[in-house]
Tab-separated table of N, CA, C and O in Angstrom:
chain	number	residue	atom	x	y	z
A	1	MET	N	-1.461	-53.363	75.596
A	1	MET	CA	-2.094	-53.679	76.853
A	1	MET	C	-1.294	-53.039	77.998
A	1	MET	O	-0.078	-53.097	78.025
A	2	VAL	N	-2.001	-52.427	78.920
A	2	VAL	CA	-1.350	-51.756	80.038
A	2	VAL	C	-0.882	-52.795	81.051
A	2	VAL	O	-1.614	-53.703	81.417
A	3	GLN	N	0.336	-52.649	81.485
A	3	GLN	CA	0.901	-53.564	82.472
A	3	GLN	C	0.538	-53.095	83.880
A	3	GLN	O	0.271	-51.922	84.114
A	4	LEU	N	0.541	-54.010	84.831
A	4	LEU	CA	0.210	-53.682	86.209
A	4	LEU	C	1.154	-52.636	86.785
A	4	LEU	O	0.749	-51.796	87.580
A	5	GLU	N	2.407	-52.672	86.383
A	5	GLU	CA	3.376	-51.690	86.890
A	5	GLU	C	2.987	-50.267	86.473
A	5	GLU	O	3.232	-49.318	87.206
A	6	GLU	N	2.383	-50.116	85.301
A	6	GLU	CA	1.932	-48.794	84.868
A	6	GLU	C	0.810	-48.283	85.764
A	6	GLU	O	0.767	-47.102	86.101
A	7	TYR	N	-0.088	-49.172	86.157
A	7	TYR	CA	-1.144	-48.781	87.088
A	7	TYR	C	-0.541	-48.382	88.433
A	7	TYR	O	-1.011	-47.462	89.084
A	8	LYS	N	0.498	-49.072	88.830
A	8	LYS	CA	1.169	-48.747	90.085
A	8	LYS	C	1.777	-47.349	90.005
A	8	LYS	O	1.649	-46.552	90.940
A	9	LEU	N	2.421	-47.031	88.896
A	9	LEU	CA	3.005	-45.703	88.711
A	9	LEU	C	1.934	-44.610	88.687
A	9	LEU	O	2.161	-43.500	89.164
A	10	GLN	N	0.756	-44.919	88.139
A	10	GLN	CA	-0.341	-43.960	88.092
A	10	GLN	C	-1.010	-43.791	89.458
A	10	GLN	O	-1.765	-42.861	89.670
A	11	GLY	N	-0.761	-44.707	90.359
A	11	GLY	CA	-1.391	-44.656	91.673
A	11	GLY	C	-2.747	-45.328	91.711
A	11	GLY	O	-3.461	-45.235	92.707
A	12	THR	N	-3.114	-46.015	90.639
A	12	THR	CA	-4.391	-46.719	90.591
A	12	THR	C	-4.383	-47.940	91.497
A	12	THR	O	-5.388	-48.280	92.099
A	13	ILE	N	-3.250	-48.623	91.562
A	13	ILE	CA	-3.082	-49.753	92.471
A	13	ILE	C	-1.863	-49.494	93.334
A	13	ILE	O	-0.955	-48.745	92.942
A	14	LYS	N	-1.859	-50.098	94.504
A	14	LYS	CA	-0.746	-49.941	95.445
A	14	LYS	C	-0.328	-51.306	95.942
A	14	LYS	O	-1.105	-52.251	95.907
A	15	GLU	N	0.892	-51.378	96.438
A	15	GLU	CA	1.352	-52.629	97.037
A	15	GLU	C	0.724	-52.775	98.417
A	15	GLU	O	0.528	-51.792	99.129
A	16	LEU	N	0.404	-54.001	98.757
A	16	LEU	CA	-0.125	-54.286	100.084
A	16	LEU	C	0.993	-54.175	101.120
A	16	LEU	O	2.081	-54.700	100.909
A	17	ALA	N	0.698	-53.496	102.211
A	17	ALA	CA	1.655	-53.437	103.315
A	17	ALA	C	1.653	-54.789	104.022
A	17	ALA	O	0.611	-55.447	104.101
A	18	PRO	N	2.791	-55.211	104.506
A	18	PRO	CA	2.864	-56.523	105.176
A	18	PRO	C	1.869	-56.681	106.328
A	18	PRO	O	1.325	-57.755	106.529
A	19	ASN	N	1.613	-55.591	107.056
A	19	ASN	CA	0.711	-55.690	108.204
A	19	ASN	C	-0.766	-55.743	107.815
A	19	ASN	O	-1.607	-56.027	108.652
A	20	GLU	N	-1.102	-55.448	106.566
A	20	GLU	CA	-2.505	-55.492	106.153
A	20	GLU	C	-2.835	-56.650	105.225
A	20	GLU	O	-4.012	-56.937	104.974
A	21	LYS	N	-1.820	-57.327	104.739
A	21	LYS	CA	-2.030	-58.353	103.711
A	21	LYS	C	-2.967	-59.461	104.180
A	21	LYS	O	-3.913	-59.818	103.475
A	22	GLU	N	-2.723	-60.002	105.349
A	22	GLU	CA	-3.516	-61.137	105.831
A	22	GLU	C	-4.997	-60.767	105.996
A	22	GLU	O	-5.874	-61.502	105.546
A	23	THR	N	-5.277	-59.629	106.605
A	23	THR	CA	-6.675	-59.235	106.814
A	23	THR	C	-7.351	-58.846	105.500
A	23	THR	O	-8.532	-59.122	105.305
A	24	TYR	N	-6.618	-58.194	104.601
A	24	TYR	CA	-7.167	-57.802	103.302
A	24	TYR	C	-7.575	-59.035	102.497
A	24	TYR	O	-8.679	-59.099	101.948
A	25	ILE	N	-6.704	-60.026	102.453
A	25	ILE	CA	-6.988	-61.253	101.713
A	25	ILE	C	-8.149	-62.011	102.354
A	25	ILE	O	-9.040	-62.501	101.660
A	26	ALA	N	-8.155	-62.089	103.678
A	26	ALA	CA	-9.246	-62.782	104.372
A	26	ALA	C	-10.581	-62.085	104.118
A	26	ALA	O	-11.605	-62.739	103.902
A	27	PHE	N	-10.576	-60.757	104.135
A	27	PHE	CA	-11.800	-59.992	103.878
A	27	PHE	C	-12.327	-60.267	102.474
A	27	PHE	O	-13.518	-60.554	102.292
A	28	LEU	N	-11.473	-60.181	101.476
A	28	LEU	CA	-11.913	-60.407	100.095
A	28	LEU	C	-12.362	-61.847	99.882
A	28	LEU	O	-13.324	-62.099	99.142
A	29	HIS	N	-11.691	-62.779	100.510
A	29	HIS	CA	-12.078	-64.187	100.395
A	29	HIS	C	-13.488	-64.385	100.947
A	29	HIS	O	-14.308	-65.112	100.382
A	30	SER	N	-13.778	-63.723	102.040
A	30	SER	CA	-15.099	-63.820	102.664
A	30	SER	C	-16.170	-63.111	101.849
A	30	SER	O	-17.254	-63.662	101.621
A	31	THR	N	-15.873	-61.894	101.374
A	31	THR	CA	-16.901	-61.120	100.673
A	31	THR	C	-17.252	-61.699	99.308
A	31	THR	O	-18.417	-61.657	98.907
A	32	TYR	N	-16.268	-62.247	98.602
A	32	TYR	CA	-16.635	-62.807	97.292
A	32	TYR	C	-17.546	-64.016	97.474
A	32	TYR	O	-18.497	-64.209	96.710
A	33	LYS	N	-17.283	-64.817	98.509
A	33	LYS	CA	-18.147	-65.975	98.771
A	33	LYS	C	-19.542	-65.535	99.208
A	33	LYS	O	-20.542	-66.121	98.776
A	34	ASP	N	-19.619	-64.521	100.061
A	34	ASP	CA	-20.922	-63.997	100.486
A	34	ASP	C	-21.729	-63.496	99.298
A	34	ASP	O	-22.915	-63.808	99.163
A	35	ASN	N	-21.093	-62.705	98.447
A	35	ASN	CA	-21.791	-62.156	97.283
A	35	ASN	C	-22.221	-63.253	96.321
A	35	ASN	O	-23.300	-63.187	95.726
A	36	LEU	N	-21.407	-64.263	96.167
A	36	LEU	CA	-21.763	-65.379	95.295
A	36	LEU	C	-22.951	-66.159	95.853
A	36	LEU	O	-23.867	-66.526	95.107
A	37	ASN	N	-22.954	-66.378	97.161
A	37	ASN	CA	-24.086	-67.063	97.789
A	37	ASN	C	-25.374	-66.256	97.672
A	37	ASN	O	-26.446	-66.806	97.409
A	38	VAL	N	-25.281	-64.951	97.860
A	38	VAL	CA	-26.463	-64.088	97.725
A	38	VAL	C	-26.960	-64.112	96.290
A	38	VAL	O	-28.169	-64.168	96.042
A	39	SER	N	-26.035	-64.070	95.343
A	39	SER	CA	-26.417	-64.119	93.934
A	39	SER	C	-27.190	-65.394	93.616
A	39	SER	O	-28.217	-65.366	92.934
A	40	ASP	N	-26.721	-66.508	94.134
A	40	ASP	CA	-27.394	-67.786	93.929
A	40	ASP	C	-28.773	-67.797	94.598
A	40	ASP	O	-29.753	-68.256	94.019
A	41	PHE	N	-28.846	-67.254	95.797
A	41	PHE	CA	-30.097	-67.211	96.551
A	41	PHE	C	-31.161	-66.365	95.831
A	41	PHE	O	-32.339	-66.706	95.810
A	42	LEU	N	-30.742	-65.272	95.227
A	42	LEU	CA	-31.684	-64.336	94.593
A	42	LEU	C	-32.024	-64.686	93.147
A	42	LEU	O	-32.902	-64.051	92.561
A	43	LEU	N	-31.365	-65.661	92.597
A	43	LEU	CA	-31.455	-65.938	91.166
A	43	LEU	C	-32.872	-66.034	90.623
A	43	LEU	O	-33.208	-65.386	89.634
A	44	LEU	N	-33.732	-66.797	91.241
A	44	LEU	CA	-35.070	-67.007	90.688
A	44	LEU	C	-36.051	-65.896	91.057
A	44	LEU	O	-36.872	-65.491	90.237
A	45	LYS	N	-35.963	-65.393	92.265
A	45	LYS	CA	-36.942	-64.411	92.714
A	45	LYS	C	-36.601	-62.985	92.274
A	45	LYS	O	-37.487	-62.217	91.915
A	46	TYR	N	-35.326	-62.638	92.323
A	46	TYR	CA	-34.901	-61.285	91.958
A	46	TYR	C	-33.666	-61.365	91.049
A	46	TYR	O	-32.550	-61.080	91.468
A	47	PRO	N	-33.847	-61.748	89.798
A	47	PRO	CA	-32.691	-61.974	88.928
A	47	PRO	C	-31.811	-60.735	88.718
A	47	PRO	O	-30.598	-60.853	88.603
A	48	ARG	N	-32.412	-59.555	88.714
A	48	ARG	CA	-31.615	-58.334	88.525
A	48	ARG	C	-30.637	-58.155	89.689
A	48	ARG	O	-29.472	-57.840	89.490
A	49	TRP	N	-31.126	-58.388	90.911
A	49	TRP	CA	-30.258	-58.255	92.078
A	49	TRP	C	-29.246	-59.398	92.134
A	49	TRP	O	-28.137	-59.233	92.650
A	50	SER	N	-29.604	-60.521	91.576
A	50	SER	CA	-28.674	-61.637	91.488
A	50	SER	C	-27.480	-61.263	90.610
A	50	SER	O	-26.335	-61.556	90.948
A	51	ILE	N	-27.749	-60.597	89.507
A	51	ILE	CA	-26.688	-60.157	88.598
A	51	ILE	C	-25.786	-59.143	89.284
A	51	ILE	O	-24.556	-59.200	89.187
A	52	ILE	N	-26.386	-58.211	90.001
A	52	ILE	CA	-25.607	-57.189	90.704
A	52	ILE	C	-24.705	-57.833	91.754
A	52	ILE	O	-23.510	-57.512	91.865
A	53	SER	N	-25.249	-58.748	92.524
A	53	SER	CA	-24.453	-59.432	93.532
A	53	SER	C	-23.351	-60.275	92.884
A	53	SER	O	-22.230	-60.350	93.396
A	54	GLY	N	-23.662	-60.890	91.762
A	54	GLY	CA	-22.656	-61.656	91.025
A	54	GLY	C	-21.531	-60.771	90.523
A	54	GLY	O	-20.362	-61.162	90.530
A	55	TYR	N	-21.876	-59.557	90.108
A	55	TYR	CA	-20.855	-58.599	89.688
A	55	TYR	C	-19.906	-58.301	90.844
A	55	TYR	O	-18.688	-58.288	90.678
A	56	TYR	N	-20.462	-58.053	92.023
A	56	TYR	CA	-19.612	-57.757	93.169
A	56	TYR	C	-18.747	-58.957	93.549
A	56	TYR	O	-17.608	-58.786	93.988
A	57	ALA	N	-19.262	-60.158	93.372
A	57	ALA	CA	-18.454	-61.359	93.622
A	57	ALA	C	-17.259	-61.391	92.669
A	57	ALA	O	-16.130	-61.666	93.087
A	58	MET	N	-17.491	-61.078	91.389
A	58	MET	CA	-16.397	-61.048	90.417
A	58	MET	C	-15.406	-59.941	90.740
A	58	MET	O	-14.189	-60.117	90.612
A	59	HIS	N	-15.913	-58.804	91.158
A	59	HIS	CA	-15.064	-57.676	91.528
A	59	HIS	C	-14.138	-58.055	92.692
A	59	HIS	O	-12.925	-57.813	92.650
A	60	ASP	N	-14.722	-58.670	93.722
A	60	ASP	CA	-13.934	-59.039	94.896
A	60	ASP	C	-12.936	-60.149	94.601
A	60	ASP	O	-11.804	-60.118	95.088
A	61	ILE	N	-13.323	-61.120	93.782
A	61	ILE	CA	-12.380	-62.206	93.488
A	61	ILE	C	-11.252	-61.710	92.577
A	61	ILE	O	-10.124	-62.193	92.658
A	62	SER	N	-11.527	-60.714	91.756
A	62	SER	CA	-10.469	-60.116	90.938
A	62	SER	C	-9.464	-59.385	91.819
A	62	SER	O	-8.247	-59.488	91.619
A	63	LYS	N	-9.968	-58.653	92.807
A	63	LYS	CA	-9.074	-57.976	93.744
A	63	LYS	C	-8.300	-58.991	94.582
A	63	LYS	O	-7.126	-58.781	94.883
A	64	LEU	N	-8.944	-60.094	94.930
A	64	LEU	CA	-8.266	-61.150	95.667
A	64	LEU	C	-7.115	-61.730	94.840
A	64	LEU	O	-6.017	-61.949	95.346
A	65	PHE	N	-7.357	-61.955	93.568
A	65	PHE	CA	-6.315	-62.461	92.673
A	65	PHE	C	-5.114	-61.513	92.637
A	65	PHE	O	-3.965	-61.942	92.751
A	66	LEU	N	-5.375	-60.224	92.485
A	66	LEU	CA	-4.285	-59.243	92.450
A	66	LEU	C	-3.506	-59.221	93.762
A	66	LEU	O	-2.283	-59.057	93.762
A	67	ALA	N	-4.218	-59.387	94.864
A	67	ALA	CA	-3.555	-59.368	96.169
A	67	ALA	C	-2.680	-60.604	96.356
A	67	ALA	O	-1.530	-60.493	96.804
A	68	VAL	N	-3.207	-61.764	96.029
A	68	VAL	CA	-2.487	-63.012	96.255
A	68	VAL	C	-1.323	-63.154	95.246
A	68	VAL	O	-0.198	-63.478	95.618
A	69	LYS	N	-1.608	-62.923	93.993
A	69	LYS	CA	-0.622	-63.165	92.935
A	69	LYS	C	0.449	-62.071	92.841
A	69	LYS	O	1.623	-62.368	92.659
A	70	TYR	N	0.023	-60.789	92.983
A	70	TYR	CA	0.944	-59.680	92.726
A	70	TYR	C	1.171	-58.766	93.936
A	70	TYR	O	1.910	-57.796	93.825
A	71	ASN	N	0.509	-59.055	95.058
A	71	ASN	CA	0.634	-58.235	96.257
A	71	ASN	C	0.152	-56.797	96.040
A	71	ASN	O	0.685	-55.843	96.601
A	72	PHE	N	-0.872	-56.629	95.188
A	72	PHE	CA	-1.445	-55.309	94.899
A	72	PHE	C	-2.824	-55.183	95.492
A	72	PHE	O	-3.552	-56.149	95.653
A	73	LYS	N	-3.194	-53.952	95.807
A	73	LYS	CA	-4.572	-53.653	96.205
A	73	LYS	C	-5.062	-52.480	95.406
A	73	LYS	O	-4.321	-51.731	94.840
C-alpha cells in the first residue's frame, strides 16, 4: 500500500500552507455538505444526478479528512 509520504514525494499531494489552511478546510466543509444536500434532494427525481452529487460529496469529505488529519491538500 502506498503511503501518503510517497504521494507527497511524487507531488500528487502537498502540505497546506498555514495561511490557506483555514479557508481550505472551511471551503471543503461547506462543499461536501452542499453536495450531500443536493444528492438527497435529487434522489427520487433524478437518481443519476444524485449519485454524481454524492460522489462529489465523498470526494470533498475525503480531501477534508486529509487536510484536517494530515495537513495535506
